[in-house]
Coordinates of C-alpha atoms in Angstrom, one line a residue:
Chain A
M1 CA 113.5 -37.8 -32.1
T2 CA 114.0 -40.1 -29.2
A3 CA 116.4 -37.7 -27.7
C4 CA 114.2 -34.9 -27.8
L5 CA 111.6 -37.1 -26.0
L6 CA 114.1 -37.9 -23.7
A7 CA 114.8 -34.6 -23.0
I8 CA 110.8 -33.7 -22.6
V9 CA 110.8 -36.4 -19.8
I10 CA 113.9 -35.4 -17.7
L11 CA 113.1 -32.2 -18.1
A12 CA 109.6 -32.7 -16.5
A13 CA 111.2 -34.9 -14.0
C14 CA 113.1 -31.8 -12.8
S15 CA 110.4 -29.5 -12.8
T16 CA 110.4 -27.5 -9.4
Q17 CA 107.4 -26.3 -9.4
A18 CA 104.3 -27.9 -7.1
A19 CA 101.1 -27.9 -9.0
Q20 CA 98.7 -25.1 -7.9
P21 CA 95.8 -26.9 -5.3
V22 CA 92.8 -28.9 -6.5
P23 CA 90.6 -28.2 -5.5
L24 CA 90.4 -25.1 -4.5
K25 CA 89.6 -24.9 -0.5
S26 CA 88.9 -21.9 1.8
G27 CA 91.3 -21.5 4.6
V28 CA 88.4 -22.4 7.1
E29 CA 88.5 -26.0 5.8
F30 CA 91.5 -26.5 7.5
A31 CA 90.3 -24.8 10.6
S32 CA 89.0 -26.9 14.0
A33 CA 85.7 -27.8 14.5
D34 CA 85.4 -24.7 16.9
V35 CA 87.8 -22.1 15.1
R36 CA 85.1 -23.2 11.9
S37 CA 81.7 -22.7 14.0
L38 CA 83.2 -19.5 15.5
Q39 CA 83.9 -18.3 11.8
Q40 CA 80.3 -18.9 10.9
D41 CA 78.0 -17.6 13.5
D42 CA 77.5 -14.2 13.4
F43 CA 76.7 -13.6 17.0
A44 CA 79.9 -15.4 18.3
N45 CA 82.4 -14.5 15.3
P46 CA 84.8 -11.5 17.1
G47 CA 85.6 -10.1 13.3
M48 CA 81.8 -9.1 13.7
L49 CA 82.9 -6.2 16.4
W50 CA 85.5 -5.0 13.5
V51 CA 82.3 -5.3 11.5
T52 CA 80.1 -3.5 13.2
R53 CA 82.5 -0.6 13.7
G54 CA 83.2 -0.3 10.5
A55 CA 79.2 0.2 9.6
K56 CA 79.2 3.0 11.7
L57 CA 82.6 4.6 10.6
W58 CA 80.5 4.5 7.2
L59 CA 78.2 7.0 8.6
E60 CA 80.9 9.1 10.4
P61 CA 81.5 12.8 9.0
A62 CA 85.1 13.2 8.4
G63 CA 87.4 15.6 6.8
S64 CA 87.0 19.0 6.0
D65 CA 83.4 18.8 4.1
G66 CA 81.7 16.9 6.5
K67 CA 81.2 13.8 4.2
A68 CA 80.9 10.3 5.3
C69 CA 81.3 7.0 3.0
G70 CA 77.3 6.9 3.4
T71 CA 77.3 10.4 1.9
C72 CA 78.6 9.4 -1.6
H73 CA 78.0 5.7 -1.5
G74 CA 75.0 5.3 0.3
D75 CA 73.5 1.9 1.3
A76 CA 76.8 -0.1 1.9
N77 CA 74.7 -3.4 1.8
R78 CA 73.7 -2.3 -2.2
S79 CA 76.3 -0.3 -3.0
M80 CA 79.7 -2.3 -1.7
K81 CA 78.1 -5.5 -2.9
G82 CA 81.0 -7.5 -5.3
V83 CA 83.3 -4.8 -5.1
A84 CA 85.9 -6.7 -2.6
S85 CA 85.9 -9.6 -5.2
R86 CA 87.8 -7.3 -7.7
Y87 CA 90.4 -6.3 -5.5
P88 CA 93.6 -5.8 -5.7
R89 CA 92.8 -3.8 -8.9
I90 CA 94.5 -0.8 -11.2
D91 CA 93.6 2.6 -9.6
S92 CA 92.2 4.4 -13.0
V93 CA 93.6 8.2 -11.6
S94 CA 97.3 6.7 -10.8
T95 CA 97.2 3.7 -12.6
G96 CA 98.8 2.1 -9.8
L97 CA 97.9 -1.2 -7.7
I98 CA 95.5 -0.7 -5.1
N99 CA 94.0 -2.6 -2.8
L100 CA 90.6 -2.4 -0.8
E101 CA 92.1 -0.5 1.9
G102 CA 94.2 1.4 -0.4
R103 CA 91.0 2.6 -2.0
I104 CA 89.3 3.3 1.1
Q105 CA 92.2 5.6 1.6
Q106 CA 92.0 7.1 -1.4
C107 CA 88.3 8.0 -0.8
R108 CA 89.3 9.8 2.5
E109 CA 92.0 11.8 0.8
R110 CA 90.4 12.6 -2.5
R111 CA 86.8 13.2 -1.7
Q112 CA 86.6 13.2 2.0
H113 CA 90.1 15.4 2.5
A114 CA 90.3 13.7 5.9
P115 CA 93.3 12.2 7.3
L116 CA 94.8 8.9 6.2
M117 CA 94.3 6.2 8.5
A118 CA 97.0 4.3 9.6
Y119 CA 97.2 0.9 7.3
E120 CA 96.5 -1.5 10.2
S121 CA 95.2 0.5 12.5
D122 CA 91.5 -0.6 13.7
E123 CA 89.7 2.0 12.1
L124 CA 91.2 0.6 8.9
L125 CA 90.7 -2.9 9.6
A126 CA 87.0 -2.1 10.7
L127 CA 86.0 -0.2 7.6
T128 CA 87.9 -3.1 5.3
A129 CA 86.1 -5.2 7.3
Y130 CA 82.8 -4.2 6.7
V131 CA 83.2 -3.2 2.7
A132 CA 84.5 -6.3 2.2
S133 CA 82.0 -8.3 4.3
Q134 CA 79.1 -7.1 2.1
S135 CA 80.6 -9.2 -0.8
R136 CA 80.5 -12.3 1.2
G137 CA 79.6 -15.5 -0.8
I138 CA 80.4 -13.7 -4.1
P139 CA 83.7 -15.2 -6.0
V140 CA 86.9 -13.4 -6.1
N141 CA 87.2 -12.0 -9.7
V142 CA 90.5 -9.8 -10.1
E143 CA 91.5 -8.9 -13.5
I144 CA 95.0 -9.6 -14.3
D145 CA 95.7 -7.6 -18.2
G146 CA 96.5 -4.5 -18.9
F147 CA 98.5 -2.4 -16.6
H148 CA 97.5 -5.4 -14.0
R149 CA 99.9 -7.9 -15.8
A150 CA 102.8 -6.2 -14.5
H151 CA 102.4 -6.5 -10.8
F152 CA 100.8 -10.2 -11.5
E153 CA 104.2 -11.7 -12.5
R154 CA 105.9 -9.8 -9.7
G155 CA 103.6 -11.4 -7.4
R156 CA 103.6 -14.8 -8.8
A157 CA 107.8 -14.7 -9.1
M158 CA 107.6 -13.6 -5.5
Y159 CA 105.5 -16.5 -4.5
Y160 CA 107.8 -19.0 -6.1
Q161 CA 111.2 -17.3 -4.4
R162 CA 112.4 -18.8 -1.5
V163 CA 113.6 -16.5 0.9
G164 CA 115.0 -16.4 4.8
Q165 CA 117.1 -18.1 6.7
M166 CA 114.7 -21.2 6.2
N167 CA 114.7 -20.9 2.7
L168 CA 111.2 -21.5 2.0
A169 CA 108.5 -19.9 -0.6
C170 CA 105.0 -19.6 -0.4
T171 CA 104.6 -22.7 -3.2
N172 CA 106.8 -24.7 -0.8
C173 CA 104.1 -24.8 2.0
H174 CA 100.8 -23.6 0.5
D175 CA 101.0 -25.5 -2.9
A176 CA 102.9 -28.6 -2.1
N177 CA 102.1 -29.3 1.5
W178 CA 98.7 -28.0 1.7
S179 CA 96.9 -29.8 4.3
K180 CA 99.7 -31.4 6.1
K181 CA 101.0 -30.4 9.2
L182 CA 103.7 -27.8 10.0
G183 CA 103.9 -28.2 14.1
A184 CA 100.8 -28.1 15.4
E185 CA 99.0 -25.8 12.5
T186 CA 97.8 -27.5 9.3
V187 CA 99.3 -25.4 6.7
S188 CA 96.3 -24.6 4.6
Q189 CA 96.0 -23.5 0.3
G190 CA 96.6 -19.8 1.5
H191 CA 94.2 -18.2 0.1
G192 CA 93.2 -14.4 1.2
N193 CA 89.2 -14.7 0.6
A194 CA 88.4 -14.2 4.3
Y195 CA 90.6 -11.2 5.1
P196 CA 90.9 -9.1 7.3
I197 CA 90.2 -11.7 9.7
Y198 CA 89.7 -12.2 13.6
R199 CA 93.2 -14.4 14.6
L200 CA 92.6 -15.8 18.1
E201 CA 96.8 -15.7 18.4
W202 CA 97.0 -12.1 18.2
Q203 CA 93.6 -11.6 20.0
A204 CA 92.5 -9.0 17.3
A205 CA 91.8 -8.1 13.5
G206 CA 94.3 -8.3 11.0
S207 CA 95.1 -7.5 7.3
L208 CA 96.5 -10.3 4.3
Q209 CA 99.5 -8.2 5.0
R210 CA 99.3 -8.8 8.4
R211 CA 99.3 -12.2 7.7
F212 CA 102.0 -12.2 4.9
R213 CA 104.3 -10.9 7.6
S214 CA 103.9 -13.9 10.2
C215 CA 104.6 -16.5 7.1
L216 CA 107.5 -14.4 6.0
S217 CA 108.8 -14.2 10.0
G218 CA 108.0 -17.6 10.2
V219 CA 111.3 -18.6 7.5
R220 CA 113.1 -15.6 9.1
A221 CA 113.2 -13.6 6.3
E222 CA 112.6 -9.7 5.7
M223 CA 109.3 -8.2 6.0
F224 CA 108.2 -5.2 4.1
P225 CA 106.6 -2.2 5.4
Y226 CA 102.5 -2.3 5.2
G227 CA 101.1 -1.1 2.4
A228 CA 105.1 -2.2 -0.4
A229 CA 104.3 -2.7 -3.4
E230 CA 105.5 -6.3 -3.1
Y231 CA 102.9 -7.3 -0.8
L232 CA 100.1 -5.3 -3.3
D233 CA 101.5 -7.6 -6.2
L234 CA 101.8 -10.7 -4.1
E235 CA 97.7 -10.0 -3.1
L236 CA 97.0 -9.6 -6.8
Y237 CA 99.0 -13.2 -7.5
L238 CA 96.8 -14.6 -4.5
A239 CA 93.5 -13.3 -5.0
W240 CA 93.8 -14.6 -9.1
R241 CA 94.9 -18.2 -7.1
G242 CA 92.1 -18.5 -5.2
Q243 CA 89.8 -17.2 -8.2
G244 CA 86.4 -18.3 -7.9
L245 CA 86.4 -18.6 -3.7
A246 CA 83.5 -17.1 -2.4
I247 CA 84.4 -13.9 0.0
E248 CA 84.2 -15.0 3.1
T249 CA 85.0 -11.8 5.6
P250 CA 85.5 -11.8 8.7
G251 CA 87.0 -15.2 8.9
V252 CA 88.3 -16.6 12.2
R253 CA 91.1 -18.4 12.8
R254 CA 93.5 -20.2 15.7
Chain B
M1 CA 118.6 -23.3 -7.1
Y2 CA 120.9 -25.2 -8.7
P3 CA 121.3 -24.8 -12.4
G4 CA 122.4 -28.0 -13.0
N5 CA 120.1 -30.9 -13.3
G6 CA 119.6 -34.0 -11.3
K7 CA 120.9 -35.0 -8.0
L8 CA 124.1 -33.2 -7.0
S9 CA 125.3 -36.4 -4.7
H10 CA 126.8 -37.7 -7.8
V11 CA 129.0 -35.1 -8.7
T12 CA 130.0 -33.4 -4.8
T13 CA 132.5 -35.9 -4.1
D14 CA 135.9 -34.8 -3.2
F15 CA 135.0 -30.7 -3.4
T16 CA 136.3 -29.1 -0.3
C17 CA 133.9 -26.6 1.0
R18 CA 133.3 -23.8 3.0
I19 CA 129.7 -23.5 4.7
R20 CA 128.2 -23.4 0.9
M21 CA 130.8 -22.8 -1.5
L22 CA 129.9 -25.5 -3.7
V23 CA 128.1 -24.1 -6.7
L24 CA 126.6 -26.2 -9.5
V25 CA 127.0 -24.8 -12.9
A26 CA 126.1 -27.2 -16.0
G27 CA 127.1 -30.5 -14.0
I28 CA 130.7 -28.7 -13.0
A29 CA 130.9 -28.0 -9.2
V30 CA 133.4 -25.0 -8.9
L31 CA 134.1 -23.6 -5.9
S32 CA 132.9 -20.1 -4.9
P33 CA 135.4 -17.0 -4.5
R34 CA 133.0 -16.1 -1.7
A35 CA 134.6 -15.4 1.3
D36 CA 133.0 -14.6 4.9
A37 CA 134.7 -13.1 7.7
Q38 CA 131.7 -13.1 10.0
S39 CA 130.9 -16.7 9.6
A40 CA 133.2 -18.9 11.5
A41 CA 133.4 -21.1 8.8
V42 CA 133.8 -24.2 9.3
T43 CA 135.5 -26.1 6.0
F44 CA 134.3 -29.6 5.3
R45 CA 134.4 -32.1 3.1
I46 CA 131.7 -34.4 1.3
E47 CA 132.9 -37.3 0.0
A48 CA 130.3 -39.8 -1.4
G49 CA 127.5 -38.6 0.1
E50 CA 128.3 -37.5 3.4
I51 CA 130.4 -35.1 5.2
R52 CA 132.4 -37.6 7.5
T53 CA 135.0 -35.5 9.1
P54 CA 132.9 -33.8 12.3
L55 CA 132.6 -30.4 12.0
A56 CA 133.7 -29.5 15.8
A57 CA 136.7 -30.2 17.9
D58 CA 134.2 -31.6 20.4
A59 CA 132.5 -34.9 20.0
G60 CA 128.8 -34.6 19.5
D61 CA 126.8 -34.8 22.7
A62 CA 123.5 -36.7 22.3
T63 CA 121.9 -34.9 25.2
R64 CA 122.4 -31.7 24.0
G65 CA 121.9 -32.4 20.8
R66 CA 118.3 -33.6 21.7
A67 CA 117.9 -30.0 23.4
A68 CA 118.8 -27.9 20.1
A69 CA 116.9 -30.3 17.8
A70 CA 113.3 -29.4 19.8
A71 CA 114.4 -25.8 20.3
R72 CA 112.2 -23.7 18.8
D73 CA 115.2 -21.1 18.1
G74 CA 117.5 -24.2 17.5
G75 CA 116.6 -27.2 14.7
N76 CA 113.1 -27.1 15.5
C77 CA 112.9 -30.1 13.8
Q78 CA 109.5 -31.0 14.9
L79 CA 107.9 -28.6 12.7
C80 CA 108.2 -31.0 10.3
H81 CA 109.3 -34.0 11.5
A82 CA 107.9 -36.2 14.3
L83 CA 110.6 -37.5 16.6
P84 CA 110.1 -40.7 18.9
D85 CA 110.9 -39.5 22.4
M86 CA 109.1 -36.0 21.7
Q87 CA 105.4 -35.3 21.7
A88 CA 103.6 -36.3 19.0
V89 CA 101.2 -33.5 19.1
F90 CA 103.2 -31.0 18.2
A91 CA 104.9 -32.7 15.5
G92 CA 104.4 -31.7 12.0
T93 CA 103.6 -34.2 8.6
L94 CA 105.9 -32.1 6.5
A95 CA 108.6 -34.4 6.5
P96 CA 109.0 -38.4 7.2
P97 CA 109.3 -39.5 10.8
L98 CA 113.0 -39.8 12.0
H99 CA 112.2 -42.9 13.5
G100 CA 115.1 -45.4 13.3
V101 CA 117.1 -42.6 11.6
G102 CA 120.2 -43.7 13.1
A103 CA 120.0 -47.0 11.8
R104 CA 119.0 -46.3 8.4
L105 CA 122.1 -43.6 7.7
T106 CA 125.5 -43.4 8.5
E107 CA 126.8 -40.5 10.6
G108 CA 128.5 -38.6 7.9
Q109 CA 124.7 -38.9 5.8
L110 CA 123.0 -37.7 8.9
R111 CA 125.8 -34.7 9.4
L112 CA 125.5 -33.8 5.7
R113 CA 121.8 -34.1 5.7
V114 CA 121.4 -31.5 8.8
V115 CA 124.4 -29.0 7.3
D116 CA 122.5 -29.1 4.0
S117 CA 120.0 -31.2 2.7
S118 CA 119.7 -30.0 -0.5
V119 CA 123.1 -31.5 -1.3
V120 CA 120.9 -34.7 -1.6
N121 CA 118.0 -33.4 -2.4
R122 CA 117.7 -30.2 -4.7
D123 CA 114.5 -29.5 -4.3
T124 CA 114.1 -30.5 -0.7
I125 CA 112.1 -27.9 2.2
M126 CA 114.7 -28.9 4.3
P127 CA 116.2 -25.7 5.8
A128 CA 120.2 -25.9 5.5
Y129 CA 121.1 -26.0 8.8
Y130 CA 124.9 -25.1 8.6
R131 CA 124.8 -22.4 5.5
V132 CA 124.8 -19.1 5.2
D133 CA 124.9 -18.4 1.3
G134 CA 123.0 -18.6 -1.5
L135 CA 120.0 -17.4 0.4
R136 CA 117.8 -14.3 0.2
Q137 CA 115.7 -11.9 2.0
V138 CA 117.0 -12.8 5.3
A139 CA 115.5 -11.1 8.5
A140 CA 118.9 -9.1 9.8
A141 CA 118.9 -10.7 13.2
F142 CA 119.7 -13.8 11.2
R143 CA 122.0 -12.7 8.5
E144 CA 125.1 -14.6 7.7
K145 CA 124.5 -17.3 10.6
P146 CA 123.9 -20.8 10.2
I147 CA 120.7 -22.3 12.2
L148 CA 122.9 -24.3 13.9
S149 CA 126.7 -24.0 15.0
A150 CA 129.3 -26.5 14.0
Q151 CA 129.0 -27.7 17.4
Q152 CA 125.3 -28.2 17.5
V153 CA 125.1 -29.7 14.2
E154 CA 127.7 -32.1 15.9
D155 CA 125.5 -32.7 18.9
V156 CA 122.4 -33.0 16.9
V157 CA 123.9 -35.5 14.5
A158 CA 124.8 -37.5 18.1
Y159 CA 121.6 -37.5 19.3
L160 CA 119.9 -38.4 15.5
K161 CA 122.6 -41.5 16.2
T162 CA 120.7 -42.8 19.0
L163 CA 117.3 -43.2 17.0
R164 CA 117.7 -46.7 16.0

């Protein structure tokens, strides 16, 4: 009995996993005051350029049938409200996991019969930012059961896997060391609730997967191509981990 | 990363290691058969929590070591540590400041921490600067290369010794 307790104590002491962040804090809370005020003012937020462009694209006919997104979905302010909070999710047709970008691409392909937009192209970022911005203030709320489960588990494993020449995992920075400084940058809890964001360093908007690539290249790890299954799984895990945070698209970061 | 429990420092005495040849299975240290022709693997020995013998023939140079510690493509130590003679605004706070570390630790202890801090603390976030195996998904440009060369490790250690 005593030995058993002792073993439990030892195991607990040797546990390598840092707890998930409490309380949950959006990335903007770790940004400097000027970056924060850029995000919070729609007239100053450079990400709004992509949102505005997305609003135009929403109404632009594309593909052989000459249909626009708005032809089927009408007023995005109403029809797209809350949608981004449920992604990534399983697509009922293919039973594969898709993120918001993937959902938009599917409509292009299946409904508009229009050519796909390249991942990370301004068009796709604009439409994604426009659709996601309709959910501002709505809490992230993804499913992780059923067909989601295996993706969720793989995403979680990836989050805890040390990689790269610097041998670090997402958890080492975003669970164990958030609020501390890595060089001149304050490490946040690593949530995806404000994406696509406008990043001053990029001088452009970028997707959550672009941010993954920044973190991976920072630890000198191999990157996956945009849209890779690994990134989708990681997006799902990250969304679950940030469940309850309000969507803030378009975020602004340094 | 290590299947064994607890700190390694008690059991890693007197084993001859090449770059990370130490594998711990259930508390027994064994030498892994991995031999790598590409990495100019220098043999080193961990005794009582130290690497006592320098990795390179030339003595470490503190001035070069300071530059190697600061360089973004070198040690980039300020990502996590504050260093007494470098600008504090760029210094991270993920790790303790290195003020006085040259007085706190012996040369052999410093060398071990730069070579592979995970020998001291299994869960450390400090990268192993002189190790190529046991890593996953390393970007092609950095594969099979330690972050610092053997000579750079000696230079950085010489620099750390000046932080008293």
